[in-house]
Short mmCIF file of C-alpha atoms in Angstrom, two decimals:
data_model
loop_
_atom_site.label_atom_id
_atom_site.label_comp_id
_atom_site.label_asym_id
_atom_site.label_seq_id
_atom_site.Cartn_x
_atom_site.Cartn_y
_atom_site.Cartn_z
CA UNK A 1 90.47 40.51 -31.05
CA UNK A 2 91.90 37.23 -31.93
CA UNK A 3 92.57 34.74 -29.79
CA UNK A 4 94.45 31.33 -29.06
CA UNK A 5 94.51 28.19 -26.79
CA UNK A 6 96.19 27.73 -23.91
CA UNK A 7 94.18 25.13 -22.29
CA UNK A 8 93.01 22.46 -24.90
CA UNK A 9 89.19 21.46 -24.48
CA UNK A 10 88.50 24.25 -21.65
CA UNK A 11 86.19 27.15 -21.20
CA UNK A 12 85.60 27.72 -25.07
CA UNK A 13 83.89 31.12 -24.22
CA UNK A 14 85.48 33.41 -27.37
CA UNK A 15 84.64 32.74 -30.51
CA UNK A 16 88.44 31.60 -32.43
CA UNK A 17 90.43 29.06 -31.22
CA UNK A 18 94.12 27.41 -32.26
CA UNK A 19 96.26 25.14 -30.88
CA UNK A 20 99.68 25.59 -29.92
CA UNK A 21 102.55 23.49 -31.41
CA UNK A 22 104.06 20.84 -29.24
CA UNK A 23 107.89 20.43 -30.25
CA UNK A 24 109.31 20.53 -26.45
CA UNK A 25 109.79 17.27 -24.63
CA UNK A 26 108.49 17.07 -20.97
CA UNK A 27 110.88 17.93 -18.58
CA UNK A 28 112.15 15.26 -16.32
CA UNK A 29 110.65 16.34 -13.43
CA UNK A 30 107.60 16.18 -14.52
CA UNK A 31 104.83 14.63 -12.19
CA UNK A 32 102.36 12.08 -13.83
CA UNK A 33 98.39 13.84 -13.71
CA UNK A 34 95.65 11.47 -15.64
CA UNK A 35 95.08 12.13 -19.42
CA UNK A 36 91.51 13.74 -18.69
CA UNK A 37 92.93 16.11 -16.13
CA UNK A 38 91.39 19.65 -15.80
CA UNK A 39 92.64 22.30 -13.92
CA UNK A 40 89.70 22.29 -10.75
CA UNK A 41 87.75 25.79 -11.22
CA UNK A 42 88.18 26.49 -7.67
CA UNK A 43 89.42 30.12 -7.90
CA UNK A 44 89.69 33.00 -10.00
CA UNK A 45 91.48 36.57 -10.24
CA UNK A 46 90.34 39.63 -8.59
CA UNK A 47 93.47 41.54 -9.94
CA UNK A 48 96.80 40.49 -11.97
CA UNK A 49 99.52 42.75 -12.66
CA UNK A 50 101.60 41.09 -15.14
CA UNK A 51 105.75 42.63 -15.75
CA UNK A 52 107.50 41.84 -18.17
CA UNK A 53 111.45 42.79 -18.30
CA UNK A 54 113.44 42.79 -21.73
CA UNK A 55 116.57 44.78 -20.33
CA UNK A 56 118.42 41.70 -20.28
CA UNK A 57 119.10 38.81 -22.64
CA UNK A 58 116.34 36.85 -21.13
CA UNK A 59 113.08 37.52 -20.24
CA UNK A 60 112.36 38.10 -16.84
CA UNK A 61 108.37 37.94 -15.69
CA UNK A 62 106.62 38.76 -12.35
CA UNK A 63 103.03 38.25 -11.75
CA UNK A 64 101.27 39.15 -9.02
CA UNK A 65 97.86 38.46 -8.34
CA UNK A 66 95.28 38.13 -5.95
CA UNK A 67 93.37 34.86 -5.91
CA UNK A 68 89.93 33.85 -4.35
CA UNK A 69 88.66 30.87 -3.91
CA UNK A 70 85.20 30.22 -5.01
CA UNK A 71 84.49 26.92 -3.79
CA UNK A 72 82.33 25.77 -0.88
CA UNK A 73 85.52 23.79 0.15
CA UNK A 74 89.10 24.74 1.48
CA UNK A 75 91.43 25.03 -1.56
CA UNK A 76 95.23 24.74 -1.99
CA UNK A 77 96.54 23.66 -5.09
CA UNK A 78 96.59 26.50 -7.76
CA UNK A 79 97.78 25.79 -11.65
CA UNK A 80 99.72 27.89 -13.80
CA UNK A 81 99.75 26.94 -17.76
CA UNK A 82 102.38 27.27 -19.59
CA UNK A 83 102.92 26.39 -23.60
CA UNK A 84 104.40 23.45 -24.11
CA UNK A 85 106.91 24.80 -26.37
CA UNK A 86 107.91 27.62 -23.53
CA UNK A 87 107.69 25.42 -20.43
CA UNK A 88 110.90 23.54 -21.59
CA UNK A 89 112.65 27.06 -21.23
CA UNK A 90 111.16 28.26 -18.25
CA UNK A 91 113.53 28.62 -14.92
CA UNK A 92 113.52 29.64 -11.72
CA UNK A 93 109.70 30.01 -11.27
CA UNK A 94 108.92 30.86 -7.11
CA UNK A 95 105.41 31.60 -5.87
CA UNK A 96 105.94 33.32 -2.68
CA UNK A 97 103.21 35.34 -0.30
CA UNK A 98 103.10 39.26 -1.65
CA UNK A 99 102.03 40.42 1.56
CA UNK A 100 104.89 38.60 3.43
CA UNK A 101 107.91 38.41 1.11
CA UNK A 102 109.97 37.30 3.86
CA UNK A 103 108.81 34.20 4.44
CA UNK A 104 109.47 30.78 2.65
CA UNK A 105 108.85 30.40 -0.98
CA UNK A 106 105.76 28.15 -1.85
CA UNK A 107 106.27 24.34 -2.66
CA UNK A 108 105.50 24.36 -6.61
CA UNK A 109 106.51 21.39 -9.76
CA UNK A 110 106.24 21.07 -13.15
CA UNK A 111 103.14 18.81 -13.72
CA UNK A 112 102.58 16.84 -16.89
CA UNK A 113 98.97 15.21 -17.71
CA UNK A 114 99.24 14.79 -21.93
CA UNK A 115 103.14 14.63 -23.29
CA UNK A 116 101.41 15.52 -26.46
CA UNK A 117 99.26 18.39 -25.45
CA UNK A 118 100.23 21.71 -25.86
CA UNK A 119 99.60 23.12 -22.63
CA UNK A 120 101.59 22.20 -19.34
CA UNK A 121 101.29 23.33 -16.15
CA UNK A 122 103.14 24.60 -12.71
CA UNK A 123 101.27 23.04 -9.84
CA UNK A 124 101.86 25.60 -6.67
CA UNK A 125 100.66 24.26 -3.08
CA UNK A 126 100.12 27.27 -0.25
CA UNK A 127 101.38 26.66 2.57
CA UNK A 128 97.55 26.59 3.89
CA UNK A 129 94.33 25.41 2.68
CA UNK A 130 92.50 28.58 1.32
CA UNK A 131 88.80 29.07 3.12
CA UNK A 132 85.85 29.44 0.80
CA UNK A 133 85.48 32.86 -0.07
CA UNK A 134 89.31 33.85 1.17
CA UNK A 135 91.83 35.92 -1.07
CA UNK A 136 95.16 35.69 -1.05
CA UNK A 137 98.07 37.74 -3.29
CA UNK A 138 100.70 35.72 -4.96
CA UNK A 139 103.98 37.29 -6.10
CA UNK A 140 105.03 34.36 -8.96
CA UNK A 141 108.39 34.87 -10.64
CA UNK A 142 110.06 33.15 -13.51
CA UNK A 143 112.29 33.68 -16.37
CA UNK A 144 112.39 32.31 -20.37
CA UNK A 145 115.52 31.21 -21.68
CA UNK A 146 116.10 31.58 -25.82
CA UNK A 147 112.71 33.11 -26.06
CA UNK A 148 114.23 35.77 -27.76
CA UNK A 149 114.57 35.68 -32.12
CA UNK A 150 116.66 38.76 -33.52
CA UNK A 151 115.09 40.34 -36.49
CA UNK A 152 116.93 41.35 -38.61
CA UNK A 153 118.05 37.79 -38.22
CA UNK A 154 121.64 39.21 -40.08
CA UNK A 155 123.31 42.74 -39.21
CA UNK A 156 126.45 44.64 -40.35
CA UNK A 157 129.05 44.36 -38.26
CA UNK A 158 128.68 48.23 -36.74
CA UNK A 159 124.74 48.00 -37.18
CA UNK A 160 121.97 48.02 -34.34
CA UNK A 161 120.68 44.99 -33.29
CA UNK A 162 116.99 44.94 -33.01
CA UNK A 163 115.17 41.81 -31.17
CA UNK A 164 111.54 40.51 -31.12
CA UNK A 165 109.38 39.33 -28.62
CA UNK A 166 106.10 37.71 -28.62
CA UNK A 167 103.74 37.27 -25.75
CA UNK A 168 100.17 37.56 -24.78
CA UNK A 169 98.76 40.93 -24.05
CA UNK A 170 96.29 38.90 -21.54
CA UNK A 171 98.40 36.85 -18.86
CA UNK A 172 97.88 33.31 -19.86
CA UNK A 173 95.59 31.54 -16.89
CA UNK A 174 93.83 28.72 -15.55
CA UNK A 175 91.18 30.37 -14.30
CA UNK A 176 89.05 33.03 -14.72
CA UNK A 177 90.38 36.70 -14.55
CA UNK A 178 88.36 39.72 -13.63
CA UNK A 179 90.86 42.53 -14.05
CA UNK A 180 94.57 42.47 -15.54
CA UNK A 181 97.08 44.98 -16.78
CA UNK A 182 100.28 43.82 -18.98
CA UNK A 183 103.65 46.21 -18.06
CA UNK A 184 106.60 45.60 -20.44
CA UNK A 185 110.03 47.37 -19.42
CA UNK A 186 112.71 47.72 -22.20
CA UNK A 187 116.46 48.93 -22.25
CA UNK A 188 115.87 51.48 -24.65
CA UNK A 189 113.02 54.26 -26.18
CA UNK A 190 114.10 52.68 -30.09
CA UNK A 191 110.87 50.42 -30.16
CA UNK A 192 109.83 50.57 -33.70
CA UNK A 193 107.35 48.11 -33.90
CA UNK A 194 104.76 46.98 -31.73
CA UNK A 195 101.50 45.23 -31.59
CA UNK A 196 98.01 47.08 -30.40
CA UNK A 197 97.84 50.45 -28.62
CA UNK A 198 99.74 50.46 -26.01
CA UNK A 199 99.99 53.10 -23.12
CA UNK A 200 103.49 54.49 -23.22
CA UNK A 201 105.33 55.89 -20.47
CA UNK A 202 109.35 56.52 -22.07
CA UNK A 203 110.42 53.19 -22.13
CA UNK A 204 107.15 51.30 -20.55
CA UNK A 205 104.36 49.83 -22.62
CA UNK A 206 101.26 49.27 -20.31
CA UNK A 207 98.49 46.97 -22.48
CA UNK A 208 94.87 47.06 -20.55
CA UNK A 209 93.24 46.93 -18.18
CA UNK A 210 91.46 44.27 -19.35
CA UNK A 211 88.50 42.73 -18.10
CA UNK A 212 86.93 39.21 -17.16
CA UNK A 213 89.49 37.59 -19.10
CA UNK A 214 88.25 33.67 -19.33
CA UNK A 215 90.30 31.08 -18.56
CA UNK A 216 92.66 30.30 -21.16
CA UNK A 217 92.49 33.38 -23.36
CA UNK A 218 95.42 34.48 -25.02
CA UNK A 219 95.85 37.46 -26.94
CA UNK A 220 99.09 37.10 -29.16
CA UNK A 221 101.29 40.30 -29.60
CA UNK A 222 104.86 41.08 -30.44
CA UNK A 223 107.10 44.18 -29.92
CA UNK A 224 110.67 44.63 -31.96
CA UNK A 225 113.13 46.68 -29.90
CA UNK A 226 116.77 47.59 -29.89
CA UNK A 227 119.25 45.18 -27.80
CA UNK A 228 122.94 46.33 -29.08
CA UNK A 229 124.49 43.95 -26.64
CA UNK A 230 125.69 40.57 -26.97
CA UNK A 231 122.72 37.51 -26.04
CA UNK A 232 125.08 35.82 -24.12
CA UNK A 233 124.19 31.98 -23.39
CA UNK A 234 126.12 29.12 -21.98
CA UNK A 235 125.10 25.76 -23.44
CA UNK A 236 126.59 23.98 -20.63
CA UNK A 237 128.54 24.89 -17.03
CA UNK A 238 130.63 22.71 -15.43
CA UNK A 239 131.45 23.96 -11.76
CA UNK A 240 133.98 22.31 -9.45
CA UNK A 241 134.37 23.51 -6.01
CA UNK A 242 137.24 21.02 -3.93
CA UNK A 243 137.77 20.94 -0.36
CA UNK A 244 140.82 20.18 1.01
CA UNK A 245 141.12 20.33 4.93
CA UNK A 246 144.88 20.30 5.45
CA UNK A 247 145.40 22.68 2.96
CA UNK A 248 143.15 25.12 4.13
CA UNK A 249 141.89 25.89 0.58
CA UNK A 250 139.32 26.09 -1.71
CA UNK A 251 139.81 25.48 -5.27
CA UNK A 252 136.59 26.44 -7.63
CA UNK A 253 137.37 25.51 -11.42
CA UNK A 254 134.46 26.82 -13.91
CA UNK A 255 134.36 25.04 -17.52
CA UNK A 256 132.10 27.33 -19.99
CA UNK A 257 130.81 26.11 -23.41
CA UNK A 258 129.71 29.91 -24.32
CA UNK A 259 127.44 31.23 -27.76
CA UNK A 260 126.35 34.53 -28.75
CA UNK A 261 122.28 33.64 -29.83
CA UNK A 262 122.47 37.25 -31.32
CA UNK A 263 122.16 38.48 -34.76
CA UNK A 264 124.58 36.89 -37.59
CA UNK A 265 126.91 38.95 -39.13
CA UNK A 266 126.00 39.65 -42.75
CA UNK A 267 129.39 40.18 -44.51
CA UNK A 268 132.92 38.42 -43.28
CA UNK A 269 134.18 39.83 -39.67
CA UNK A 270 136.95 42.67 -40.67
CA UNK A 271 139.51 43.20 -37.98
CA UNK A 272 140.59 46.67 -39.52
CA UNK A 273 136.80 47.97 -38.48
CA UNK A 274 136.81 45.91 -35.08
CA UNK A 275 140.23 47.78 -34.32
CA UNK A 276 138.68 50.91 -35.88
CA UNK A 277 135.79 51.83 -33.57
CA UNK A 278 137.44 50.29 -29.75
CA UNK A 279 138.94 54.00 -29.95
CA UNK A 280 135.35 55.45 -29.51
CA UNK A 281 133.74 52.27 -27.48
CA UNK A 282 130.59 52.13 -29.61
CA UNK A 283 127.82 49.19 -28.37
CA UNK A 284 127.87 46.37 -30.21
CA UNK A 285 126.60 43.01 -30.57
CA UNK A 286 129.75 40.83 -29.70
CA UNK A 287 131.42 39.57 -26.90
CA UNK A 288 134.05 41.70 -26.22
CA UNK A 289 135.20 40.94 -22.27
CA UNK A 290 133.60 39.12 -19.42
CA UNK A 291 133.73 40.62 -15.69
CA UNK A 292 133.67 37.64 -13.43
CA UNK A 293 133.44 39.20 -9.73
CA UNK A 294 134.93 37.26 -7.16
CA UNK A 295 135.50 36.89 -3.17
CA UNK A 296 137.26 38.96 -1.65
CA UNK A 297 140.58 37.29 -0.69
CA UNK A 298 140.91 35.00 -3.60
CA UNK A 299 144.41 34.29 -5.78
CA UNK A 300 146.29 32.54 -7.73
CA UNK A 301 143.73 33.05 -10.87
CA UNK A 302 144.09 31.52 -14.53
CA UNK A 303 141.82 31.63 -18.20
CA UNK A 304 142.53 28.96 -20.35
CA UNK A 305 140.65 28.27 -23.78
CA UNK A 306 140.92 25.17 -26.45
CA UNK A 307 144.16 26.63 -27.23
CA UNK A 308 146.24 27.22 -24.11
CA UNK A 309 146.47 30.29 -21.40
CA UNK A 310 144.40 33.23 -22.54
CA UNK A 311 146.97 36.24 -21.65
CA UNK A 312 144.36 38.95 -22.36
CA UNK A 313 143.19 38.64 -19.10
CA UNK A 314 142.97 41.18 -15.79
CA UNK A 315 143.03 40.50 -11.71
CA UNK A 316 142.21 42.98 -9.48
CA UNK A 317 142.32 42.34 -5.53
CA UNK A 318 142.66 44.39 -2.86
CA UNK A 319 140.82 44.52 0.25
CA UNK A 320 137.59 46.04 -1.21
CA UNK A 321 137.22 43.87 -4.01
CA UNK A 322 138.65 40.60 -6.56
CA UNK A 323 137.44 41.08 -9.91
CA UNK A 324 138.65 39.03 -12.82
CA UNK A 325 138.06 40.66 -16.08
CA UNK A 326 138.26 38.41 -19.26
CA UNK A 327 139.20 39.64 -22.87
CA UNK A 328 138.16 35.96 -25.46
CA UNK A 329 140.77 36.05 -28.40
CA UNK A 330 138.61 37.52 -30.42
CA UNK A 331 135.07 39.05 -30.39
CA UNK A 332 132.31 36.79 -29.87
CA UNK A 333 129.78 37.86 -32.66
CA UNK A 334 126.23 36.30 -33.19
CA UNK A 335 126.31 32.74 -33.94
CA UNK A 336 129.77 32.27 -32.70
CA UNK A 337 130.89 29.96 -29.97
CA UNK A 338 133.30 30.05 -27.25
CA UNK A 339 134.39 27.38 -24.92
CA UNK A 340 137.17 28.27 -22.09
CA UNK A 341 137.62 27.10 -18.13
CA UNK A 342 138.73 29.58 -15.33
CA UNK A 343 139.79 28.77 -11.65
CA UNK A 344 141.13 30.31 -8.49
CA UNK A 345 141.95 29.51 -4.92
CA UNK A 346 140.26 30.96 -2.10
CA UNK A 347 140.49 30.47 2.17
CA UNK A 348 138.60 27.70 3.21
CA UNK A 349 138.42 29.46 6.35
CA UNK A 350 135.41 31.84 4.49
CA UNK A 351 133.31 29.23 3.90
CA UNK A 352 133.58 26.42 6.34
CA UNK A 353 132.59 26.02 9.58
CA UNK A 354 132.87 23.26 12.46
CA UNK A 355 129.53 22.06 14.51
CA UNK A 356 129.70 22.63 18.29
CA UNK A 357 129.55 18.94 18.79
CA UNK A 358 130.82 16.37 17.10
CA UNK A 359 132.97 15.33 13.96
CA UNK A 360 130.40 17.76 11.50
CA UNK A 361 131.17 20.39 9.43
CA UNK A 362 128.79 23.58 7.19
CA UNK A 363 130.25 24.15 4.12
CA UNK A 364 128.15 27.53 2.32
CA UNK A 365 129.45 28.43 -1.35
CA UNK A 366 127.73 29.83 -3.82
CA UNK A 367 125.62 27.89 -6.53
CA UNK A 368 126.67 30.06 -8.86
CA UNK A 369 129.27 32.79 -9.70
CA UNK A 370 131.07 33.28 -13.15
CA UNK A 371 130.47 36.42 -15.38
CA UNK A 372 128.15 39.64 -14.28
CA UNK A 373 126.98 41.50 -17.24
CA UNK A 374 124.81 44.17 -17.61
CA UNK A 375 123.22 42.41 -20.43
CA UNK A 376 122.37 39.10 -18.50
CA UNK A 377 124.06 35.45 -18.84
CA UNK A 378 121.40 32.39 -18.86
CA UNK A 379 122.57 28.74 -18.30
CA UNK A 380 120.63 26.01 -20.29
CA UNK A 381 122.93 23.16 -17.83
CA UNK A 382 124.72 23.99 -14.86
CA UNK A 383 126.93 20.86 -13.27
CA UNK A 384 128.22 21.82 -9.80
CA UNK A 385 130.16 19.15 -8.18
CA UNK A 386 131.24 19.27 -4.40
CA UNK A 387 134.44 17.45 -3.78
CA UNK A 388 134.86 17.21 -0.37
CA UNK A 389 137.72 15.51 1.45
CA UNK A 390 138.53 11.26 1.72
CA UNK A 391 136.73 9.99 4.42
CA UNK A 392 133.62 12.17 4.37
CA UNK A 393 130.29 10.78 5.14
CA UNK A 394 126.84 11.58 6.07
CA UNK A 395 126.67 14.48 3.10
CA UNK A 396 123.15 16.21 3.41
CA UNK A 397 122.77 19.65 1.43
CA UNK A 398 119.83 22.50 0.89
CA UNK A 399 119.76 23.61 -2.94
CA UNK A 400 118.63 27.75 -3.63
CA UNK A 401 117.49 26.30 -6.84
CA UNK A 402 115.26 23.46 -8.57
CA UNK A 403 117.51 20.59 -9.51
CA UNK A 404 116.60 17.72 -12.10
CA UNK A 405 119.38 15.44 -10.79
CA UNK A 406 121.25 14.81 -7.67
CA UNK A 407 124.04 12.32 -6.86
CA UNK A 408 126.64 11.41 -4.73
CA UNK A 409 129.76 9.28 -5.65
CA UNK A 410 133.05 9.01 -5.30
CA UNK A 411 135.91 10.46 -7.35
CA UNK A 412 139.48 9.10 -7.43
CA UNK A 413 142.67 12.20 -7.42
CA UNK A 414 146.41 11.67 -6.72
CA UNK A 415 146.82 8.85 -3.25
CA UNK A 416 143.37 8.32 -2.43
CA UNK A 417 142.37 5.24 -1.27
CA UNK A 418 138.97 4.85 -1.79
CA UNK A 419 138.24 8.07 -3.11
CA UNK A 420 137.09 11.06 -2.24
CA UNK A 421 132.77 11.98 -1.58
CA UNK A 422 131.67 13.70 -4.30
CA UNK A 423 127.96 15.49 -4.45
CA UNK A 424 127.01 16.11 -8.14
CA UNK A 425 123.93 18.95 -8.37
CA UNK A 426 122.65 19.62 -11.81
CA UNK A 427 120.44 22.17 -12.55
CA UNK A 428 118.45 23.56 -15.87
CA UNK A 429 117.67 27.13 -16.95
CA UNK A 430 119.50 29.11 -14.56
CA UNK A 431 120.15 33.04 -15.38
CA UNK A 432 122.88 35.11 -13.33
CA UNK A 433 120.34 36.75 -10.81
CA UNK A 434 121.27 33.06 -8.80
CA UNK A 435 124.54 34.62 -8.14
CA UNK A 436 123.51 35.52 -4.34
CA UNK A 437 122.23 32.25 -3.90
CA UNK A 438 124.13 29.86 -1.61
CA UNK A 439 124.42 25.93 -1.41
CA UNK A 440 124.67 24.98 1.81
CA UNK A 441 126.62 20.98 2.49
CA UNK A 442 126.92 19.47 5.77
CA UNK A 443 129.18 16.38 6.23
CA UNK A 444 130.97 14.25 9.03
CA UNK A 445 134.83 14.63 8.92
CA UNK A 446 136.01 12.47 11.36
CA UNK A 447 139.70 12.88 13.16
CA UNK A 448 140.88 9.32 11.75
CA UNK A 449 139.88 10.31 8.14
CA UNK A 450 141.76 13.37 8.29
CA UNK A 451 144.64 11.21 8.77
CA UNK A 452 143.68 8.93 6.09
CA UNK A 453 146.11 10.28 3.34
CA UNK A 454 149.53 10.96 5.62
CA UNK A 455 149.47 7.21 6.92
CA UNK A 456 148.90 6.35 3.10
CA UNK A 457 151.66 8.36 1.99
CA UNK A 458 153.78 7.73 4.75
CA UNK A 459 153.28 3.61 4.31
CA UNK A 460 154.33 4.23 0.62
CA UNK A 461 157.19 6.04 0.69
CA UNK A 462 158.25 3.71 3.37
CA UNK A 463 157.51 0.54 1.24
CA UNK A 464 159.48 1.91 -1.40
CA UNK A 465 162.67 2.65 0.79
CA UNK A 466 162.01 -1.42 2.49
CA UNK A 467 162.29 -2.89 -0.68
CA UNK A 468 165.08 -0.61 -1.74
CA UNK A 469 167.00 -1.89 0.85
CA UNK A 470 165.78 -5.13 0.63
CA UNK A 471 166.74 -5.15 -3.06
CA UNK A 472 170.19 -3.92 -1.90
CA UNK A 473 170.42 -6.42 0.35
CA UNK A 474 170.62 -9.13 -2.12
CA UNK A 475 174.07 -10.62 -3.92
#
């Protein structure tokens, strides 16, 4: 059994050794540790079920595990390594309590104590200090962005697509593990090749159980599988939602910089076999459409690309449903790129609400909404910026997601006076499961701001009819 690092200098308890390559810089919310540091060995794991999903175009990871503290002391900060060259694609990680999902997820950052060493770490803090000799279960959750390398790395334009995937049979940890199994779920039964002897159950590989595991162990294994679907990625997301209180509306504008980060095509694209096989509907690798659903009650939708209005598009509303259904100009094959904005209108009335007392409002949108695909979206940026109306002050918000930056500003449109507050969110690594997840703004709105832009308009149409006259008035 061969395996590699995962913590540098620790626990060198089997017998072959490597180091990982380092070619990811830190993120930026990072938290400075010293250049010694060492994961404490305060606890270890009784049991770790580790799941691994592949039916989308990102993978999607759950581990839960049941922790014990070892130490004569209470005990709450517990580490979770990751590569260096993985951590930079790793989003949406949550640590929550597996015995009580429902309460809050667990305060956890990206920690950083070498920028050169090829391990990093999650630092998660329980909510309370774990007694000597306690256990506790953690449900962790996280997903890996463009962790995914098709091979072939070039297809035919009608052939499968086949993608490979390369993990550790032994979940990567800090500590010592006494017990672990490895479940991998994939779309399809076409797995052709695989790593080890697996235990497999249709279209589940289960590797283990394994057994006292040390800390850092690694045992590297890949599995090559069918993924006929496109590996749709955004590079970058620019989301505008704008308030506007007199109107009564809300006006969300998405701007996508899209790429397929699927196989290549080996031959030139032919649009006689493209037009061939849509009789028959056969999977392929290519973006053919995008289904963006959206809230109920929206209108007045529009798709425009680098080019102009994109006709090949669909709107469906009635009072069930809006769904916006998307057709690119042409099909989006591995490699390729597309870059188009979409936008609607929708009643403000569904998403803002007034405070009891005072000049406050609740504004709740989602973070997130843009194409659902069976075959998963992931988001390397996402930009959402909150315009809210002149005037607005005291802007406080609660994010569903980890941001890197926050800001607020102001931003300038047609007779403003000072301009208009502006809350700029960005966040890294997002997938589409954050669809359901809600921002939540509050802001004061006083009565004289609301006024703000009449009296402006007002005062300039009527200096323009003064000096009119007064211009008139002269011989």
């Amino acid at each position: 059994m061969k395996y590699n690092t995962i913590l540098t200098a620790c626990w060198a308890l089997s017998p072959v050794w490597a180091t990982a390559s380092n070619d990811t810089a830190p993120l930026s919310s990072h938290q400075i540790l010293p250049n010694n540091f060492k994961p404490p060995q305060v606890f270890k794991n009784v049991n770790l079920l580790r799941n691994i999903n592949l039916e989308k175009s990102y993978v999607k990871e759950t581990v839960n595990v049941v922790i014990e503290n070892i130490d004569k002391n209470p005990q709450q900060q517990y580490y979770i390594p990751f590569e260096a060259s993985l951590i930079g694609k790793v989003g949406g990680l949550e640590v929550r309590d597996k015995k009580n999902p429902e309460t809050p997820a667990f305060t956890s950052e990206a920690v950083e104590y070498d920028p050169y060493s090829p391990t990093q770490f999650y630092r998660v803090s329980l909510p309370e200090p774990l007694a000597p000799s306690g256990q506790q279960t953690l449900a962790i959750s996280y997903h890996c962005l463009s962790s995914l390398t098709p091979l072939p790395a070039t297809i035919k334009q009608q052939d499968k697509q086949y993608l490979l995937h390369t993990f550790s049979t032994s979940s990567p940890s800090a500590y010592l593990t006494q017990k672990q199994k490895t479940k991998i779920k994939f779309p399809t039964t076409d797995i052709p090749d695989y790593a080890g002897k697996p235990e497999r159950q249709g279209s589940t590989f289960t590797y283990g159980p394994y057994e006292n595991i040390p800390a850092g162990a690694e045992q590297e294994a890949s599995v090559r599988y069918e993924f006929t679907k496109p590996v749709i990625h955004a590079t970058s997301l620019q989301r505008d939602i704008e308030i506007s209180h007199w109107g009564g509306n809300l006006a969300s504008e998405e701007r996508y910089w899209l790429t397929n980060k699927g196989a290549s095509l080996i031959n030139h694209f032919s649009r006689v076999t493209w037009a061939t096989t849509q009789y028959y509907n056969p999977s392929t690798s290519a973006i053919k459409a995008l289904n963006v659903p959206l809230r109920i009650g929206s209108l007045n939708p529009y798709f425009i690309d680098d080019i102009g209005n994109v006709s090949t598009s669909r709107f469906r509303s009635n009072p069930r449903e809006a769904n916006l259904e998307l057709k690119p100009r042409y099909p989006v094959f591995g490699g390729w790129n597309y870059s188009f904005r979409i936008g609607w209108d929708a009643d403000l009335r569904q998403f803002l609400r007034r405070t009891k007392t005072g000049n406050g409002f609740v504004l709740k949108v989602p973070f997130l909404e843009g194409p659902k695909m069976s075959e998963g979206v992931s988001y390397e940026r996402v930009e959402l910026r909150v315009v809210l109306p002149e005037g607005a002050t005291n802007v406080k918000f609660d994010s569903p997601l980890p941001l890197v930056s926050e800001e607020i500003s102001l931003h300038r449109t047609f007779m403003d006076t000072l301009g208009r507050t502006t809350l700029k969110l960005t966040a890294m690594n997002v997938v589409d499961d954050s669809r359901d997840k809600d921002l939540i703004v509050t802001y004061d709105y006083p009565l004289s701001a609301g006024f703000r832009k009449p009296v402006t308009i007002f005062i300039g149409v009527l200096a323009i009819f003064t000096t009119a006259w007064a211009i008139g008035k002269l011989d």
